[in-house]
CSV table of C-alpha atoms in Angstrom, one decimal:
chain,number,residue,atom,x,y,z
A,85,UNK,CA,-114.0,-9.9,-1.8
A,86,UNK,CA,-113.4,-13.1,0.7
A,87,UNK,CA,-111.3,-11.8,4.1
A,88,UNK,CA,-110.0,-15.3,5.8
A,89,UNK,CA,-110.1,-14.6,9.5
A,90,UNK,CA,-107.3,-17.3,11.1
A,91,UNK,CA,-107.3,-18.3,14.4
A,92,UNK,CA,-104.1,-17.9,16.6
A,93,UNK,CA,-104.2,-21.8,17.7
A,94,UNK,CA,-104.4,-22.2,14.1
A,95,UNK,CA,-101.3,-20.2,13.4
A,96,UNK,CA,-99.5,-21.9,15.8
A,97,UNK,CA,-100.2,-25.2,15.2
A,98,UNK,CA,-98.7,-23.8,11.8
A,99,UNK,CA,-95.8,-22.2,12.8
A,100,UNK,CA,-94.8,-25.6,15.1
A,101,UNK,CA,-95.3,-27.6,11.9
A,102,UNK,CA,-92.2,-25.3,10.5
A,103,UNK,CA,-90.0,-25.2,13.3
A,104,UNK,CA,-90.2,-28.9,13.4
A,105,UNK,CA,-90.7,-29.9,10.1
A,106,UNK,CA,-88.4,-28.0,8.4
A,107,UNK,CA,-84.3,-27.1,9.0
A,108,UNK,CA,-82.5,-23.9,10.1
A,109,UNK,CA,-81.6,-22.0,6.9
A,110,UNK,CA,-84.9,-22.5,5.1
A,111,UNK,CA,-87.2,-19.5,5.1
A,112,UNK,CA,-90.2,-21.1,6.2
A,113,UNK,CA,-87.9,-22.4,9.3
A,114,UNK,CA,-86.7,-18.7,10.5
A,115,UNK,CA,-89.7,-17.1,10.4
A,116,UNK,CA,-91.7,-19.7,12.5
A,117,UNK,CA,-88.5,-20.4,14.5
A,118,UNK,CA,-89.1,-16.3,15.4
A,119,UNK,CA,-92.4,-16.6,16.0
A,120,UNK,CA,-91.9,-19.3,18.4
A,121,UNK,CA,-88.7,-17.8,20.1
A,122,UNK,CA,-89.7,-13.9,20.4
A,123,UNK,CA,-93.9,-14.3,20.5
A,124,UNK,CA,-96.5,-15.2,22.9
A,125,UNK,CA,-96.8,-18.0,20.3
A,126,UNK,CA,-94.3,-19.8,21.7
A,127,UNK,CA,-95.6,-19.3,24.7
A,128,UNK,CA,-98.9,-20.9,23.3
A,129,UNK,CA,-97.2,-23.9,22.2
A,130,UNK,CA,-95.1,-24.5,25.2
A,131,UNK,CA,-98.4,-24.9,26.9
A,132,UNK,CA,-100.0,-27.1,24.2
A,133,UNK,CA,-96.8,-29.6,24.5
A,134,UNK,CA,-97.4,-29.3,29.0
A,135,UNK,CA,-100.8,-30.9,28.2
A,136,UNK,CA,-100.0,-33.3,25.8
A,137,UNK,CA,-96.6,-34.9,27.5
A,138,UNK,CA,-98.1,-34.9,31.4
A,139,UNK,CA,-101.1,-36.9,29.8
A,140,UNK,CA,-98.4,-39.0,27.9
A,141,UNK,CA,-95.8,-39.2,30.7
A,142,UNK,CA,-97.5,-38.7,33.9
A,143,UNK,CA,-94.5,-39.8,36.0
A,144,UNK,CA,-92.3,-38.2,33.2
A,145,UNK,CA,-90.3,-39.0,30.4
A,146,UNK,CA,-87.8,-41.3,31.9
A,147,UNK,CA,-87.1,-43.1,35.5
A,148,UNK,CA,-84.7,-40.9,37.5
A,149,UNK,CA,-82.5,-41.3,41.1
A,150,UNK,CA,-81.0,-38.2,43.1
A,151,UNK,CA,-77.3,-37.7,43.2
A,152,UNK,CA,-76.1,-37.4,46.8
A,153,UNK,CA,-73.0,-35.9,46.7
A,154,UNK,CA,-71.7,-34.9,50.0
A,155,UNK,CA,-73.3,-31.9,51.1
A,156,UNK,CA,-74.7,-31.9,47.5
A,157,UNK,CA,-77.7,-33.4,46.4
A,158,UNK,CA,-78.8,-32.9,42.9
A,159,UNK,CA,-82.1,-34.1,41.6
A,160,UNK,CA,-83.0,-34.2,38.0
A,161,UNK,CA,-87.1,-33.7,36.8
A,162,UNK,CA,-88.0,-34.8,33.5
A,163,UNK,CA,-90.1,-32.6,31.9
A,164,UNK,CA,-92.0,-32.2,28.3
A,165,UNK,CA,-91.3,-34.9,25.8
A,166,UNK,CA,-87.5,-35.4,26.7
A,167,UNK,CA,-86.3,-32.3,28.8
A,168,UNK,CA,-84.5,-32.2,31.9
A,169,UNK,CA,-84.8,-29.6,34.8
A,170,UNK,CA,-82.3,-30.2,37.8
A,171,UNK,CA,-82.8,-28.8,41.3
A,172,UNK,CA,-79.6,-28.5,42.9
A,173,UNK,CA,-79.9,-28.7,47.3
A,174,UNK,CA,-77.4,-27.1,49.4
A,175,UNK,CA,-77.5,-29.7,52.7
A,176,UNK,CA,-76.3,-27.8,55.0
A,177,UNK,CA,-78.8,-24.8,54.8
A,178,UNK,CA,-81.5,-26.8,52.8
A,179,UNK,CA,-81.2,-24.1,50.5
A,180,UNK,CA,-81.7,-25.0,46.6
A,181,UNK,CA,-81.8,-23.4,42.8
A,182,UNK,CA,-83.7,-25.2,39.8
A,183,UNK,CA,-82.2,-25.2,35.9
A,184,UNK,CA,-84.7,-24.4,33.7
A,185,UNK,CA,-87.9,-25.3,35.3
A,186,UNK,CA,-89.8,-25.5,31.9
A,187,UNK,CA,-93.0,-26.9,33.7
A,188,UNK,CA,-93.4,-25.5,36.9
A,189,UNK,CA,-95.7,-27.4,39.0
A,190,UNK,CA,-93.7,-30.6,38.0
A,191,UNK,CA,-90.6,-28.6,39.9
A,192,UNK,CA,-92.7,-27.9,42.7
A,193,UNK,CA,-94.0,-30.9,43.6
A,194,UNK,CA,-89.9,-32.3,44.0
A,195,UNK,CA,-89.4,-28.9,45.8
A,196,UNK,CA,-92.1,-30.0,48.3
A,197,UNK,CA,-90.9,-33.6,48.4
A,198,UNK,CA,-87.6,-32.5,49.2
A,199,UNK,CA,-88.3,-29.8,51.7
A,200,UNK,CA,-85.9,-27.1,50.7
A,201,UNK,CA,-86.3,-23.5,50.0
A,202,UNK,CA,-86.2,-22.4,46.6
A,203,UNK,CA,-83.4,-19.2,46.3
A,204,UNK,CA,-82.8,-19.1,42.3
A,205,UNK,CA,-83.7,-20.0,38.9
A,206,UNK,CA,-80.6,-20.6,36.6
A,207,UNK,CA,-82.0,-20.5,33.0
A,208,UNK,CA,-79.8,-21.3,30.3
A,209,UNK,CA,-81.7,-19.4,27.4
A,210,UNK,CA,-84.7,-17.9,25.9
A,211,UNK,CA,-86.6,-21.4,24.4
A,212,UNK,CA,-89.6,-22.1,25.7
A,213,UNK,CA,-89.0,-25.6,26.5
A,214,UNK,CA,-86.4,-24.4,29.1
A,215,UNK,CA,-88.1,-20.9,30.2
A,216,UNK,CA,-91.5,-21.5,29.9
A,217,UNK,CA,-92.1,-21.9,33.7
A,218,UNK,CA,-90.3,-18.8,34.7
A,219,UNK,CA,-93.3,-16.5,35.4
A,220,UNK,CA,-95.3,-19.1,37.2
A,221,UNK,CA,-92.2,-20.7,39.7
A,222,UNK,CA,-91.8,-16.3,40.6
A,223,UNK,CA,-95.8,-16.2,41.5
A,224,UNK,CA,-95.2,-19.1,43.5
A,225,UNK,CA,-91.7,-18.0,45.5
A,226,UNK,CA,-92.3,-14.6,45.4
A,227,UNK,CA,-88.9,-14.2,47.0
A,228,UNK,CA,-86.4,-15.8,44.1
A,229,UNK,CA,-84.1,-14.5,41.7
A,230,UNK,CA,-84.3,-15.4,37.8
A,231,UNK,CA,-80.5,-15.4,36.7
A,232,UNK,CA,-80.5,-15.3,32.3
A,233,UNK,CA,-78.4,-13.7,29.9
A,234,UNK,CA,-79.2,-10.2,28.8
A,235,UNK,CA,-78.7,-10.7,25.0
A,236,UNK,CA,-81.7,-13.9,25.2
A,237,UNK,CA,-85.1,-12.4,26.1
A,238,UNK,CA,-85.6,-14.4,29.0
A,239,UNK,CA,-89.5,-14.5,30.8
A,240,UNK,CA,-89.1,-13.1,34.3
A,241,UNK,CA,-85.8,-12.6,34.6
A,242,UNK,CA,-84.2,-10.0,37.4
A,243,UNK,CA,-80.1,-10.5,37.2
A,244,UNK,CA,-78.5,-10.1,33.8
A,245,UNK,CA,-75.4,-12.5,34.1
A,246,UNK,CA,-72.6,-12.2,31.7
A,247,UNK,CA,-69.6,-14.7,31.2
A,248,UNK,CA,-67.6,-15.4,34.4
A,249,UNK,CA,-69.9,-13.6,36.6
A,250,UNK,CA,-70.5,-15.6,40.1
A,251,UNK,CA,-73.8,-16.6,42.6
A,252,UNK,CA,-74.2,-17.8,45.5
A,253,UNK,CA,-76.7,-20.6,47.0
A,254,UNK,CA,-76.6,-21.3,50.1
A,255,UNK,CA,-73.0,-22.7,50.4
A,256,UNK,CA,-72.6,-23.4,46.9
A,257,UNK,CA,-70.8,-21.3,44.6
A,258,UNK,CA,-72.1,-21.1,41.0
A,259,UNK,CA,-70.4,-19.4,38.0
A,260,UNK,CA,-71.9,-18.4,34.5
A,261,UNK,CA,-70.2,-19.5,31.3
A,262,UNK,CA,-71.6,-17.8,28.2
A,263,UNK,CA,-71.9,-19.9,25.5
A,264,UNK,CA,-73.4,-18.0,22.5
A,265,UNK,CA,-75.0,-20.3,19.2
A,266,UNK,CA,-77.6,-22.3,20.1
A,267,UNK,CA,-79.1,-18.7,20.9
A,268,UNK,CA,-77.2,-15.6,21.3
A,269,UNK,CA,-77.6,-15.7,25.3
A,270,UNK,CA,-76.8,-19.1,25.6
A,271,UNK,CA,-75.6,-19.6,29.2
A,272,UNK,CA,-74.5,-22.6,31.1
A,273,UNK,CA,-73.6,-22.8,35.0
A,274,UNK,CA,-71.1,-24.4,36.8
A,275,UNK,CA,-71.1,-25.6,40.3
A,276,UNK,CA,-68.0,-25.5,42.1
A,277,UNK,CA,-66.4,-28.9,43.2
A,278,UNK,CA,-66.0,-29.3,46.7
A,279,UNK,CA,-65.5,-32.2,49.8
A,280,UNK,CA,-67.5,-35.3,48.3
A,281,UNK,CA,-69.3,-33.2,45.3
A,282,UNK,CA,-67.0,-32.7,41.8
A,283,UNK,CA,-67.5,-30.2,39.8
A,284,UNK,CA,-70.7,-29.9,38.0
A,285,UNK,CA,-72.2,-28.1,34.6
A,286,UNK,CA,-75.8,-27.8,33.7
A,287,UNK,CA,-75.2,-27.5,29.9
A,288,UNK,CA,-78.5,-27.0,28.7
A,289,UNK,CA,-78.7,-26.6,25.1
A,290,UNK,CA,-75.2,-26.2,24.5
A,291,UNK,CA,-73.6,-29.7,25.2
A,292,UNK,CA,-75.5,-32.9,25.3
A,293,UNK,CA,-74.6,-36.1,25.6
A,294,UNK,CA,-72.1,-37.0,22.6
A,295,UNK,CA,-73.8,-34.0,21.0
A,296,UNK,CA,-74.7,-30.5,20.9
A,297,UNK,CA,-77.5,-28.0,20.0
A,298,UNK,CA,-78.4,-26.6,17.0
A,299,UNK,CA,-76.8,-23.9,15.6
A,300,UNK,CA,-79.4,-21.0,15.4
A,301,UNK,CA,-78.7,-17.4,16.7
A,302,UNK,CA,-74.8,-17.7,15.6
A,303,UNK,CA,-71.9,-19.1,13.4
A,304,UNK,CA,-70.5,-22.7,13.7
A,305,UNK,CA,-67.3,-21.2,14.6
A,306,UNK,CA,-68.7,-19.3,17.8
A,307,UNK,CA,-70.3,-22.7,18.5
A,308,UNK,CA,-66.7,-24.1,18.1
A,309,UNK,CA,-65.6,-21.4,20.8
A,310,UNK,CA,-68.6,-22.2,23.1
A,311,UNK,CA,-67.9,-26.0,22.9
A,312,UNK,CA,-63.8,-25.7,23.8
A,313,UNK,CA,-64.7,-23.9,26.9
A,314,UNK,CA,-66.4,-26.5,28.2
A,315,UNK,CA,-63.7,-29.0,26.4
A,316,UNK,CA,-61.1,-26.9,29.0
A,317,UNK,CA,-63.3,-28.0,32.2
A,318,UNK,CA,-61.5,-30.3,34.0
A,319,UNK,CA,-62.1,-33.4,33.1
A,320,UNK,CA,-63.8,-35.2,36.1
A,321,UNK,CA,-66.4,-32.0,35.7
A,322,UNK,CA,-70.2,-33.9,35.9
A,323,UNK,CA,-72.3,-32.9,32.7
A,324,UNK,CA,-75.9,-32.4,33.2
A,325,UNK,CA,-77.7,-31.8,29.8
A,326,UNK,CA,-80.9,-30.4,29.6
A,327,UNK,CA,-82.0,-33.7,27.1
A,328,UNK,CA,-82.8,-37.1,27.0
A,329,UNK,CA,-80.8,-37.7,23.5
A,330,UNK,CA,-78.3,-40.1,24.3
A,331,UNK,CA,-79.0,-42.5,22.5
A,332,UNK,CA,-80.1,-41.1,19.3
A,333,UNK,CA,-76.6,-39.0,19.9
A,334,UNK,CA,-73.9,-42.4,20.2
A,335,UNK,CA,-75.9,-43.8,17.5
A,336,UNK,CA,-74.8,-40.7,14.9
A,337,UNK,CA,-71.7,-41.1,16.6
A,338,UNK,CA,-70.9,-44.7,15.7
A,339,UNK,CA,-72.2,-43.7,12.4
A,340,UNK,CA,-69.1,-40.9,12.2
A,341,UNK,CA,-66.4,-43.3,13.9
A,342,UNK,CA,-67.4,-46.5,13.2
A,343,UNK,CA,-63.7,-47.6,15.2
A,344,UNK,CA,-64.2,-45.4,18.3
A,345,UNK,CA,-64.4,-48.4,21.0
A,346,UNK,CA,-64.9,-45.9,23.8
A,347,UNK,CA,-68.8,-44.9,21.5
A,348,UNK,CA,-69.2,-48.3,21.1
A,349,UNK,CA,-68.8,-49.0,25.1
A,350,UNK,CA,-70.7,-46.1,25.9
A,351,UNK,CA,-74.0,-46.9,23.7
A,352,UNK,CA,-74.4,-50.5,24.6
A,353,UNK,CA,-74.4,-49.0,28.5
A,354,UNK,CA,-76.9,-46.6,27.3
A,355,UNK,CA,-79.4,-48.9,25.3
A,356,UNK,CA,-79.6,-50.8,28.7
A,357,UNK,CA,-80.2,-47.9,30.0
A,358,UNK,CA,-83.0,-46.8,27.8
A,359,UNK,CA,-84.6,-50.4,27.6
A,360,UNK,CA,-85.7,-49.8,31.3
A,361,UNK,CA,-86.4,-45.8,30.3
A,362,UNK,CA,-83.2,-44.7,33.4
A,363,UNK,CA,-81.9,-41.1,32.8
A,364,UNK,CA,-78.0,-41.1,31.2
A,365,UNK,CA,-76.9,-38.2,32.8
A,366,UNK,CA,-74.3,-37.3,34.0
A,367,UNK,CA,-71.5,-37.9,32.0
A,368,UNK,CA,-67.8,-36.4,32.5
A,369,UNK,CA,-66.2,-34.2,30.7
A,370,UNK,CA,-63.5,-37.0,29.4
A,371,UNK,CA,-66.6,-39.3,28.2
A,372,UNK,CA,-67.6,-36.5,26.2
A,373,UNK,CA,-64.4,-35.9,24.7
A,374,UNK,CA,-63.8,-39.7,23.7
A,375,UNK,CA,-67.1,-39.9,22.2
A,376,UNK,CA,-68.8,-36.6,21.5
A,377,UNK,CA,-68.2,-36.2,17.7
A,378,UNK,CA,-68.9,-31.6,18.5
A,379,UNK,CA,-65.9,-31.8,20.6
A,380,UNK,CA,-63.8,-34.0,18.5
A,381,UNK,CA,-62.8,-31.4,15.9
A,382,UNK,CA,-59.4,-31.4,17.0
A,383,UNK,CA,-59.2,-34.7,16.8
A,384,UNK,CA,-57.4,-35.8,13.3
A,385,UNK,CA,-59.3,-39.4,13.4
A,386,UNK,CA,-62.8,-37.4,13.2
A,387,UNK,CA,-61.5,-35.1,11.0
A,388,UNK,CA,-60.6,-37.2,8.5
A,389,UNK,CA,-63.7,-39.4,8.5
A,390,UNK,CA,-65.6,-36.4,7.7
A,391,UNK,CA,-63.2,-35.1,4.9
A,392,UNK,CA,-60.8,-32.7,6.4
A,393,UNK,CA,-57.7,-32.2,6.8
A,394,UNK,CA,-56.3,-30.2,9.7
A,395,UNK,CA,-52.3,-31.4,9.7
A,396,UNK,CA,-51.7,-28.3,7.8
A,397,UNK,CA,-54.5,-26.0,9.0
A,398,UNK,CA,-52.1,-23.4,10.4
A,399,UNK,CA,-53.7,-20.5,11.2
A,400,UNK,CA,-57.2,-21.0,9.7
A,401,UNK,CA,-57.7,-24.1,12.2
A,402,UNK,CA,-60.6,-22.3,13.6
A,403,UNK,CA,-62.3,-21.7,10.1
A,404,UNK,CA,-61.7,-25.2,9.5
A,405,UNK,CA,-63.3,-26.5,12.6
A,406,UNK,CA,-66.3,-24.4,12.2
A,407,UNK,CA,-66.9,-25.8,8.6
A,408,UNK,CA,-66.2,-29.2,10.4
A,409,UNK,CA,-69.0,-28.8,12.9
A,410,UNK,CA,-71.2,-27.7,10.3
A,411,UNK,CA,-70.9,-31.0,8.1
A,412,UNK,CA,-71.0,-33.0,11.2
A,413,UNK,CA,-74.5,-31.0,12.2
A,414,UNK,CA,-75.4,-31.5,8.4
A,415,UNK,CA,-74.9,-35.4,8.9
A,416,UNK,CA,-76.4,-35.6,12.0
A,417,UNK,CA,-80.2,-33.6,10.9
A,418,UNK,CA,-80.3,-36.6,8.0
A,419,UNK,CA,-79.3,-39.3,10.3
A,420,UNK,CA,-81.6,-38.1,13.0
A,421,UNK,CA,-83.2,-34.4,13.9
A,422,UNK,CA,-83.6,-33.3,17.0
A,423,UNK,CA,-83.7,-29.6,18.1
């Protein structure tokens, strides 16, 4: 009798293969998508894709400038192949928080650069790609909190935050937004507008720009639910996304509304953008309205380009919407995957 003895890199490498290679609702695809969300071998990986992108983007993924916004300043780090960590500063006490700090010694070298004091991580949910630097950033500062959502296994974390719950940095006043489908935790954090600063929300998987994540610890109609709080911020609110997917996103778009002049207006600034590798965020909450085929499902033009109908939806509108986002996440994964 022949035992095969494989190798956990070997596994791994494996299981990656099937999270990337295949699509949600295969079987292949949920059991490496659990392996790589609930097991050290995600962990494994995570560390594997740190080596590979800081050899292939030493100064990162894409060219970035620091938003001063009165006594705001907000920097973004690119991380990983086309990730996005923000550290937000707090001028007045030189007090700051980072958003998912996936690769923790590229945060700390902007923490030092900056000079503040690091109070808080924000994480917005369990992947490793926006948690995997957790544990390391609390060996460094000893002294922070890890804020997460209970329901989302999240490394390191030490306050369980649930919808509408408040933090404070500093001066700046944060609140938690759950918004569950990408993963069942899925969190997102708004900063409070104030003197010279407008609102801000650090959407990470949940909204990007002109799209959203995938679908894979719920139903499309919670996603449908996450996505119209956000549509109900106000509409100057800035959108920081924790991806570099623009313009993959406007291109899918255009694809959906071929007559939408504000996606059209919106890509070309983006392709200039791209051509010289600058970071797109932020957008507003309007732009993403008038362009973001996910939010659009109320919007009879979209609708009927996809096939529906919602003049006489009555009550099942929300049943309708969710199948709605589902085709529109269908036609997007043949037009162009992305996680």
């Amino acid at each position: 009798m022949i035992i095969w003895f494989v190798s956990l890199p070997a596994i791994a490498v494996f299981l990656l293969l099937l999270v990337k290679m295949m699509r949600p609702g295969k079987p292949l695809f949920a059991i490496g998508y659990m392996f790589y969300a609930r097991t050290r071998v995600g962990e494994w990986m995570h560390q594997k894709d740190l080596q590979k992108f800081r050899e292939q983007f030493p100064d990162g993924h894409s060219k970035v400038t620091a938003a001063d916004l009165g006594e705001v300043k907000i920097r973004p780090v690119p991380l990983l192949e086309d990730n996005y960590a923000y550290l937000i500063m707090d001028k007045s006490t030189d007090t700051a928080v980072v958003v998912d700090p996936a690769d923790a010694a590229a945060v700390k070298k902007v923490i030092e650069e900056e000079n503040v004091r690091l109070s808080a991580i924000f994480t917005t949910h369990k992947h490793w790609d926006h948690a995997g630097g957790n544990l390391e950033m609390k060996e460094e500062y000893k002294h922070i909190s890890i804020y997460g959502n209970k329901k989302d296994n999240i490394p390191g974390c030490t306050n369980f935050v649930k919808d509408g719950d408040t933090m404070q940095v500093g001066s700046l006043n944060f609140k938690a937004i759950f918004t569950p489908g990408h993963t069942v935790g899925h969190t997102v954090y708004l900063l409070e507008g104030r003197s010279g600063c407008p609102q801000c929300v650090f959407t990470g998987d949940c909204l990007f720009l002109s799209g959203c994540g995938r679908t894979f610890e719920g139903s499309y109609t919670t996603m449908v639910d996450s996505l119209d709080k956000l549509s109900e911020l106000d509409d100057s609110t800035l959108v920081w996304p924790g991806h570099e997917y623009a313009k993959e996103n406007l291109e899918y778009a255009q694809s959906v509304e071929p007559q939408n002049t504000a996606i059209t207006q919106k890509l070309d600034w983006v392709k200039g953008q791209r051509l010289e590798r600058n970071i797109t965020s932020p957008s507003t909450i309007a732009e993403e309205k008038s362009y973001n085929p996910f939010l659009r499902t109320k919007e009879a033009s979209l609708m009927q380009s996809i096939g529906f109908d919602i003049s006489e939806a009555g009550s099942n509108i929300n049943e309708i919407r969710g199948k709605a986002l589902a085709e529109i996440r269908h036609r997007k994964d043949k037009f162009c995957y992305k996680l």
